[in-house]
XYZ file of C-alpha atoms in Angstrom:
492
model
C -56.261 -55.355 -50.287
C -56.859 -58.742 -48.582
C -57.034 -60.651 -51.897
C -53.651 -59.248 -53.027
C -51.974 -60.334 -49.811
C -53.625 -63.748 -50.060
C -52.394 -64.169 -53.624
C -48.807 -63.277 -52.705
C -48.974 -65.464 -49.629
C -50.329 -68.382 -51.706
C -47.545 -68.140 -54.287
C -44.908 -67.937 -51.573
C -46.381 -71.030 -49.890
C -46.497 -72.849 -53.205
C -42.789 -72.230 -54.007
C -41.416 -72.048 -50.507
C -39.044 -74.941 -51.159
C -37.812 -73.610 -54.529
C -35.083 -71.027 -54.051
C -35.033 -70.003 -57.706
C -38.740 -69.300 -57.790
C -38.634 -67.452 -54.491
C -35.888 -65.203 -55.832
C -37.952 -64.429 -58.943
C -40.984 -63.670 -56.756
C -38.907 -61.187 -54.696
C -37.573 -59.525 -57.861
C -41.094 -59.212 -59.277
C -42.420 -57.666 -56.056
C -39.521 -55.191 -55.928
C -40.146 -54.171 -59.553
C -43.871 -53.783 -58.931
C -43.322 -51.621 -55.885
C -40.890 -49.418 -57.786
C -43.363 -48.994 -60.658
C -46.147 -48.165 -58.226
C -44.039 -45.434 -56.597
C -43.091 -44.059 -59.993
C -46.707 -44.016 -61.221
C -47.872 -42.364 -58.028
C -45.229 -39.684 -58.446
C -46.219 -39.056 -62.076
C -49.889 -38.920 -61.166
C -49.219 -36.432 -58.397
C -47.180 -34.266 -60.761
C -50.035 -34.305 -63.298
C -52.575 -33.363 -60.628
C -50.350 -30.606 -59.268
C -49.847 -29.242 -62.772
C -53.566 -29.317 -63.477
C -54.215 -27.534 -60.192
C -51.569 -24.907 -60.965
C -52.906 -24.428 -64.481
C -56.456 -24.113 -63.200
C -55.392 -21.630 -60.538
C -53.411 -19.610 -63.067
C -56.346 -19.594 -65.479
C -58.640 -18.513 -62.646
C -56.194 -15.806 -61.597
C -55.928 -14.602 -65.183
C -59.717 -14.643 -65.492
C -60.166 -12.829 -62.191
C -57.560 -10.319 -63.226
C -59.394 -9.767 -66.503
C -62.727 -9.465 -64.667
C -61.228 -7.102 -62.112
C -59.669 -4.900 -64.752
C -62.890 -4.898 -66.747
C -64.827 -4.030 -63.602
C -62.483 -1.095 -62.999
C -62.660 0.070 -66.606
C -66.441 -0.324 -66.728
C -66.858 1.422 -63.377
C -64.791 4.355 -64.597
C -67.067 4.663 -67.610
C -70.464 3.737 -66.156
C -72.006 3.896 -62.674
C -74.752 1.270 -62.567
C -76.968 0.174 -59.696
C -80.146 -1.861 -59.345
C -83.669 -1.461 -57.933
C -84.834 -4.929 -56.955
C -88.575 -4.243 -56.744
C -88.905 -2.490 -60.087
C -86.129 -4.649 -61.626
C -84.618 -1.530 -63.115
C -80.937 -0.939 -63.726
C -80.046 2.650 -62.840
C -77.273 4.456 -64.705
C -75.838 7.547 -63.032
C -74.365 9.868 -65.659
C -72.911 12.389 -63.223
C -76.076 14.494 -63.117
C -79.104 12.193 -63.206
C -79.985 8.667 -62.109
C -81.489 7.187 -65.277
C -83.641 4.047 -65.164
C -83.151 1.399 -67.858
C -83.551 -2.331 -68.531
C -81.032 -5.172 -68.732
C -80.684 -4.826 -72.494
C -79.196 -1.348 -72.225
C -76.748 -2.603 -69.590
C -75.702 -5.600 -71.732
C -75.190 -3.329 -74.704
C -72.671 -1.304 -72.725
C -70.988 -4.420 -71.249
C -70.586 -6.222 -74.575
C -69.657 -3.004 -76.319
C -66.711 -2.430 -74.004
C -65.694 -6.127 -73.920
C -65.751 -6.456 -77.714
C -63.524 -3.435 -78.196
C -60.626 -5.030 -76.280
C -58.910 -8.268 -77.322
C -58.106 -9.029 -73.712
C -61.770 -8.928 -72.683
C -63.350 -10.342 -75.817
C -62.733 -14.002 -74.978
C -64.258 -13.663 -71.518
C -67.231 -11.453 -72.325
C -69.879 -13.950 -71.179
C -68.104 -14.498 -67.890
C -67.796 -10.730 -67.662
C -71.529 -10.352 -68.307
C -72.447 -12.827 -65.560
C -70.046 -11.247 -63.102
C -71.139 -7.661 -63.802
C -74.876 -8.344 -63.573
C -74.413 -10.204 -60.291
C -72.282 -7.411 -58.866
C -74.544 -4.575 -60.039
C -77.612 -6.263 -58.563
C -75.973 -5.964 -55.158
C -75.603 -2.172 -55.511
C -78.450 0.188 -54.565
C -78.713 3.610 -56.232
C -78.764 5.027 -52.705
C -75.133 3.874 -52.369
C -73.953 5.829 -55.424
C -72.396 9.140 -54.368
C -73.968 12.040 -56.284
C -71.894 14.853 -57.727
C -72.024 18.450 -56.529
C -74.040 19.268 -59.647
C -76.736 16.751 -58.687
C -76.807 17.949 -55.077
C -77.100 21.586 -56.148
C -79.855 20.756 -58.643
C -81.913 19.000 -55.977
C -81.454 21.719 -53.364
C -82.339 24.380 -55.934
C -85.456 22.420 -56.873
C -86.596 22.614 -53.232
C -85.523 26.168 -52.354
C -87.157 28.667 -52.531
C -90.259 26.945 -53.928
C -90.902 24.528 -51.056
C -88.634 25.727 -48.249
C -87.907 29.250 -46.954
C -84.127 28.782 -46.725
C -81.327 26.595 -48.043
C -80.726 25.196 -44.570
C -84.379 24.186 -44.237
C -84.089 22.334 -47.553
C -80.893 20.612 -46.340
C -82.528 19.603 -43.058
C -85.441 18.094 -44.961
C -83.085 16.055 -47.154
C -80.980 14.895 -44.191
C -84.140 13.903 -42.289
C -85.375 12.020 -45.338
C -82.018 10.297 -45.808
C -81.946 9.299 -42.135
C -85.194 7.383 -42.640
C -83.798 5.711 -45.771
C -80.752 4.255 -44.024
C -80.910 0.485 -43.554
C -79.273 0.632 -40.135
C -81.273 3.607 -38.871
C -81.874 3.228 -35.135
C -83.066 6.777 -34.459
C -86.562 7.158 -33.055
C -87.225 10.627 -34.441
C -90.664 11.775 -35.539
C -90.680 14.416 -38.284
C -93.683 16.757 -38.273
C -94.284 18.442 -41.623
C -96.845 20.910 -42.986
C -99.621 20.299 -45.465
C -97.789 22.452 -48.019
C -95.337 19.586 -48.734
C -97.824 16.745 -48.293
C -98.013 16.096 -52.047
C -94.216 16.234 -52.369
C -93.747 13.658 -49.608
C -96.417 11.438 -51.134
C -94.529 11.461 -54.436
C -91.236 10.660 -52.679
C -92.836 7.826 -50.710
C -94.377 6.376 -53.870
C -91.049 6.544 -55.748
C -89.306 4.754 -52.888
C -91.959 2.038 -52.747
C -91.947 1.488 -56.524
C -88.151 1.319 -56.619
C -87.267 -0.426 -53.363
C -90.515 -1.963 -52.128
C -90.534 -0.650 -48.548
C -93.831 1.059 -47.768
C -92.951 1.950 -44.174
C -89.566 3.590 -44.655
C -91.006 7.129 -44.395
C -93.541 6.324 -41.692
C -91.673 8.638 -39.296
C -92.962 11.644 -41.242
C -96.240 12.796 -39.657
C -98.561 15.653 -40.550
C -100.097 15.822 -37.054
C -98.651 15.577 -33.575
C -100.107 12.683 -31.545
C -98.595 12.225 -28.090
C -95.058 11.815 -29.428
C -92.003 12.499 -27.317
C -91.153 16.206 -27.444
C -87.469 15.303 -27.198
C -87.565 13.127 -30.330
C -89.723 15.387 -32.484
C -88.183 17.328 -35.369
C -90.227 20.136 -36.935
C -89.805 20.515 -40.702
C -90.262 24.115 -41.796
C -91.692 24.666 -45.270
C -93.377 27.520 -47.094
C -96.954 28.156 -45.974
C -98.517 28.372 -49.444
C -101.123 25.674 -50.113
C -100.701 25.895 -53.890
C -97.077 24.867 -54.305
C -96.279 23.519 -57.785
C -96.096 19.782 -58.336
C -92.553 18.443 -58.016
C -90.981 17.091 -61.203
C -91.180 13.304 -61.012
C -87.985 12.918 -63.068
C -86.056 14.348 -60.097
C -87.410 11.936 -57.489
C -84.679 9.280 -57.784
C -82.082 12.064 -57.751
C -83.712 13.439 -54.605
C -83.688 10.076 -52.820
C -80.016 9.494 -53.623
C -78.986 13.011 -52.589
C -80.921 12.630 -49.326
C -79.216 9.314 -48.557
C -75.787 10.781 -49.338
C -76.250 13.936 -47.225
C -77.427 11.902 -44.233
C -74.248 9.783 -44.464
C -71.798 12.666 -44.587
C -73.773 14.915 -42.220
C -75.719 12.886 -39.619
C -78.904 14.514 -38.361
C -77.696 15.015 -34.787
C -74.513 16.716 -35.982
C -76.481 19.033 -38.270
C -78.812 20.055 -35.452
C -75.933 20.734 -33.058
C -73.806 22.658 -35.576
C -73.920 26.396 -34.658
C -73.678 27.262 -38.353
C -77.248 26.015 -38.761
C -78.545 27.422 -35.466
C -81.307 29.483 -37.072
C -82.701 26.391 -38.764
C -82.155 23.950 -35.908
C -83.761 26.199 -33.270
C -87.064 25.742 -35.027
C -86.471 22.061 -35.756
C -85.909 21.185 -32.088
C -88.314 23.785 -30.666
C -90.057 21.083 -28.638
C -86.882 19.440 -27.325
C -86.709 21.511 -24.139
C -90.428 22.200 -23.825
C -93.265 20.790 -21.750
C -97.002 21.485 -22.085
C -96.748 23.797 -19.060
C -93.883 25.798 -20.569
C -95.721 26.166 -23.882
C -98.918 27.320 -22.155
C -96.979 29.855 -20.090
C -95.509 31.263 -23.323
C -98.996 31.327 -24.827
C -100.401 33.327 -21.895
C -97.444 35.731 -21.712
C -97.548 36.570 -25.413
C -101.246 36.363 -26.257
C -103.431 36.980 -23.195
C -103.989 40.410 -21.605
C -105.811 41.168 -18.360
C -108.786 43.395 -19.129
C -111.631 43.938 -16.673
C -115.065 43.356 -18.135
C -113.795 41.414 -21.164
C -114.278 37.710 -21.665
C -113.262 34.937 -24.056
C -115.324 31.843 -24.777
C -113.769 28.410 -25.250
C -114.240 28.835 -28.995
C -112.468 32.203 -29.039
C -109.671 30.806 -26.867
C -109.278 27.978 -29.371
C -109.075 30.570 -32.157
C -106.349 32.476 -30.281
C -104.529 29.184 -29.611
C -104.492 28.483 -33.347
C -103.109 31.962 -34.003
C -100.340 31.329 -31.464
C -99.361 28.097 -33.212
C -99.572 29.736 -36.633
C -97.353 32.624 -35.570
C -94.675 30.205 -34.335
C -95.384 27.912 -37.294
C -95.660 24.900 -34.985
C -98.252 22.102 -34.765
C -100.826 21.870 -32.000
C -98.850 19.679 -29.603
C -101.315 19.881 -26.707
C -104.776 19.724 -28.259
C -107.588 22.232 -27.772
C -109.502 20.236 -25.161
C -106.395 19.688 -23.021
C -105.340 23.311 -23.543
C -108.723 24.619 -22.270
C -108.540 22.288 -19.280
C -105.023 23.449 -18.361
C -105.885 27.139 -18.836
C -108.790 26.811 -16.412
C -106.190 26.204 -13.701
C -104.280 29.372 -14.662
C -106.986 31.920 -15.554
C -110.346 33.021 -14.134
C -113.024 30.813 -15.667
C -116.825 30.870 -15.496
C -117.814 27.203 -15.728
C -121.528 27.984 -16.098
C -121.008 30.194 -19.146
C -117.920 28.309 -20.356
C -115.787 31.396 -20.791
C -112.638 32.991 -19.404
C -113.325 36.324 -17.706
C -111.464 39.627 -17.324
C -109.029 38.831 -20.133
C -108.688 39.476 -23.831
C -106.182 38.910 -26.616
C -104.892 40.757 -29.625
C -106.085 37.750 -31.621
C -109.595 37.675 -30.139
C -112.135 38.861 -32.758
C -112.909 42.086 -30.862
C -109.227 42.943 -30.499
C -108.398 41.826 -34.009
C -111.015 44.008 -35.666
C -110.340 46.931 -33.347
C -106.650 46.961 -34.269
C -107.700 46.638 -37.900
C -109.951 49.701 -37.436
C -107.073 51.713 -35.976
C -104.704 50.721 -38.754
C -107.235 51.874 -41.349
C -108.216 55.160 -39.633
C -105.185 56.632 -37.884
C -103.620 59.196 -40.224
C -100.354 61.108 -40.325
C -100.297 64.346 -38.306
C -97.578 66.302 -40.066
C -98.316 70.082 -39.983
C -101.701 69.405 -38.438
C -102.959 69.657 -34.870
C -103.956 66.293 -33.479
C -107.441 65.536 -32.204
C -108.183 64.384 -28.706
C -110.623 61.490 -28.346
C -112.155 59.897 -25.300
C -112.278 56.118 -25.188
C -116.082 56.310 -25.486
C -115.759 58.308 -28.712
C -113.286 55.819 -30.154
C -115.610 52.906 -29.290
C -118.478 54.741 -31.023
C -116.383 55.289 -34.158
C -115.251 51.674 -34.167
C -118.827 50.370 -34.102
C -119.894 52.857 -36.766
C -116.977 51.775 -38.947
C -118.426 48.262 -38.926
C -121.894 49.643 -39.595
C -123.142 48.066 -36.343
C -123.067 44.639 -37.959
C -120.836 43.202 -35.278
C -121.534 43.255 -31.582
C -118.055 43.218 -30.106
C -117.414 43.577 -26.416
C -115.179 46.674 -26.597
C -114.432 48.518 -23.366
C -112.451 51.600 -22.457
C -109.837 49.431 -20.765
C -109.393 47.392 -23.930
C -108.969 50.594 -25.966
C -106.259 51.812 -23.608
C -104.523 48.411 -23.616
C -104.315 48.425 -27.404
C -102.919 51.959 -27.501
C -100.389 51.109 -24.782
C -99.119 48.220 -26.917
C -99.283 49.782 -30.371
C -99.434 53.596 -30.007
C -98.044 54.436 -26.543
C -97.140 58.033 -27.515
C -100.807 58.766 -28.284
C -101.963 58.338 -24.655
C -102.655 61.647 -22.850
C -104.322 60.251 -19.735
C -106.365 57.245 -18.632
C -109.312 58.189 -20.870
C -107.887 60.455 -23.571
C -106.099 59.591 -26.794
C -104.289 62.159 -28.950
C -104.278 61.213 -32.636
C -106.088 61.822 -35.897
C -108.825 59.435 -37.062
C -109.928 59.840 -40.650
C -113.486 58.749 -39.817
C -114.088 61.763 -37.542
C -111.905 64.868 -37.549
C -113.240 66.996 -34.681
C -110.685 69.734 -35.223
C -111.699 70.152 -38.849
C -115.391 70.416 -37.893
C -114.648 73.128 -35.294
C -112.302 74.965 -37.653
C -114.881 75.101 -40.456
C -117.624 76.338 -38.091
C -115.307 78.921 -36.585
C -114.214 80.385 -39.903
C -117.681 80.303 -41.451
C -119.141 82.114 -38.397
C -116.648 84.910 -37.758
C -116.189 85.865 -41.419
C -113.281 87.953 -42.607
C -112.129 90.505 -40.064
C -114.862 89.790 -37.468
C -113.383 88.753 -34.158
C -116.070 89.510 -31.541
C -118.223 86.426 -32.066
C -118.518 84.390 -28.855
C -117.465 80.770 -28.784
C -120.802 79.962 -27.113
C -122.578 81.234 -30.241
C -120.432 79.025 -32.466
C -121.098 76.006 -30.253
C -124.861 76.705 -30.337
C -124.634 76.802 -34.123
C -122.845 73.445 -34.010
C -125.583 71.932 -31.822
C -128.220 73.244 -34.212
C -126.661 71.388 -37.132
C -125.719 68.101 -35.478
C -124.933 65.039 -37.539
C -126.513 62.258 -35.515
C -124.162 59.719 -37.057
C -121.311 61.013 -34.902
C -120.855 61.732 -31.189
C -121.401 65.254 -29.854
C -118.210 67.238 -29.393
C -118.106 68.313 -25.766
C -118.313 72.034 -25.077
C -115.085 71.834 -23.119
C -113.176 70.454 -26.105
C -114.960 72.855 -28.475
C -113.803 75.817 -26.387
C -110.299 74.365 -26.044
C -109.729 74.010 -29.778
C -111.532 77.279 -30.654
C -109.230 79.181 -28.296
C -106.262 77.589 -30.098
C -107.652 78.878 -33.392
C -108.057 82.374 -31.950
C -104.472 82.338 -30.673
C -103.153 81.273 -34.073
C -105.172 84.002 -35.797
C-alpha cells in the first residue's frame, strides 16, 4: 500500500508544473478506481453465486439424504452394538444381528433403485452408517408381538404370574437405563440364576458393560430394607435353559417396558398390588417386626419342650421358605435377638418351654396324624389318651427317632389342626388306623357271647382280652373297655 502511494506521489511531484500531464494523471486514477470498483463488484457477485450454488447443492443433498433416511427407516430398523461391532436389524419380531456387508447391501439396493438417490449413494452410505452407529438396539421400540413373545417365554416357566414376569423385565430395564439413578437392590432366587447369567453375558458381549446388572443379588447382605425389591420366581431348581436367540429381544423389551412404566409407578399401581406386595415386603419392615411375625406364626408355648439353636435355625429357614423371602437377618443375629424374647438355657444352648410346627418332633407328629387319622362315617369314633397317642406315634416310627413328644404338645397340635376331636384336656376322639380299640373290643365281644348268648359278663370278656394281649400296643383300660362294651350291648 505504501509503495503505490509513493509511486503516485512521485509522478505528481515530477509533473507538478505540467497541467496537461497532471490532467492525464487524474483521468488515469479516476479510470483505475472505477475499474477497481467494478471488478470488486463482479468478484463479490461470483462469490455470492458460488455460495448460493453450494448452499443449494447442500440443501438438495440434505433433502435427498433426509428423504432416503425416511424411506430406509420405514423399510428397515437398524441399530448398532459398539462392543460386538454388530449391526442389529429389527424385523418387527426379532432383533437380528448382522455385519456391515448386509447393511450396505440394503442401503445400496434401495439407493440404486431410485434415480434420485443413485447419484448420492456413497454420501448416503456414509451418512447412514454414521447415524446407525449412534443408535442402540435398546432404543428401538419393540412391537406388541415381540413383547408378548418375551413375556410368554418367561411365564409360566420361570415366573408364577404374568405380573411377576413384567416386574422382572421392568427391574432389568431399570438397570439398563443410562441415566438410572435408583439405588434399588434386586434379590432373586437360585431358580433364575442361570437365566440372569445368560442375560448379563449377552449385555456384556453386546454393549461391554459388566456392571450394569450388579444390582441383582442372590443373597441379602445388610442392604437397605426400603430399597430392596424381591423378585419372585418359580421354586423349581431344574428350570429349562432359556433360548439364547431371545436374549437380545429380552433386553430390548426390558428397556422399553422400564421407559413406559417406571418401576416406582408399577409398584404403586393398585392393579399390580398382589405382585408388588411381595416385591416391597421389606419396605416397611425392621428386624424386630420380622422376628415378631416369626414368633407369632411359628413358635408355640409348650411346657417341657425345647428347641436347640440348630432346630431354631431349621424353623427359621421354614419361615423364610413359606414366605418365599431371603434370610434378611442371618441365623446368628436371629438367635441372639430371640434370646431376648424367649426363655433360653445358655448352658445347654436351647430355648425352653416352646415348640414349633416346623420343629422335627412337631413336623413328624403332624405327619403321623395325617397318615393315620381316618374317616369316621357310619363308625363310632375311638377315644385315645395323649399317652396312647404318643405310644402309637413312636411305634409308627419303629422307635428309630427319639422325639421329645409330650401330652401338652399333642393337645396343642389337635387344637390347631383338629379342634373338634378334643373331648377334654387328656382325651382325643378320632379314629387312628394304627390302633382301632373299638374294633378290638367289638371282635372280642362278638366272639365271646356267640349267637343268642347275652349273659356273659364284661369282666369275663376283659379277662379274655388281658389273656391275649398284643404287647406291641398299649393296654385298653378297663373303664374304656366297659364303656364301649355297654354301647355294643345297647345297640344289640
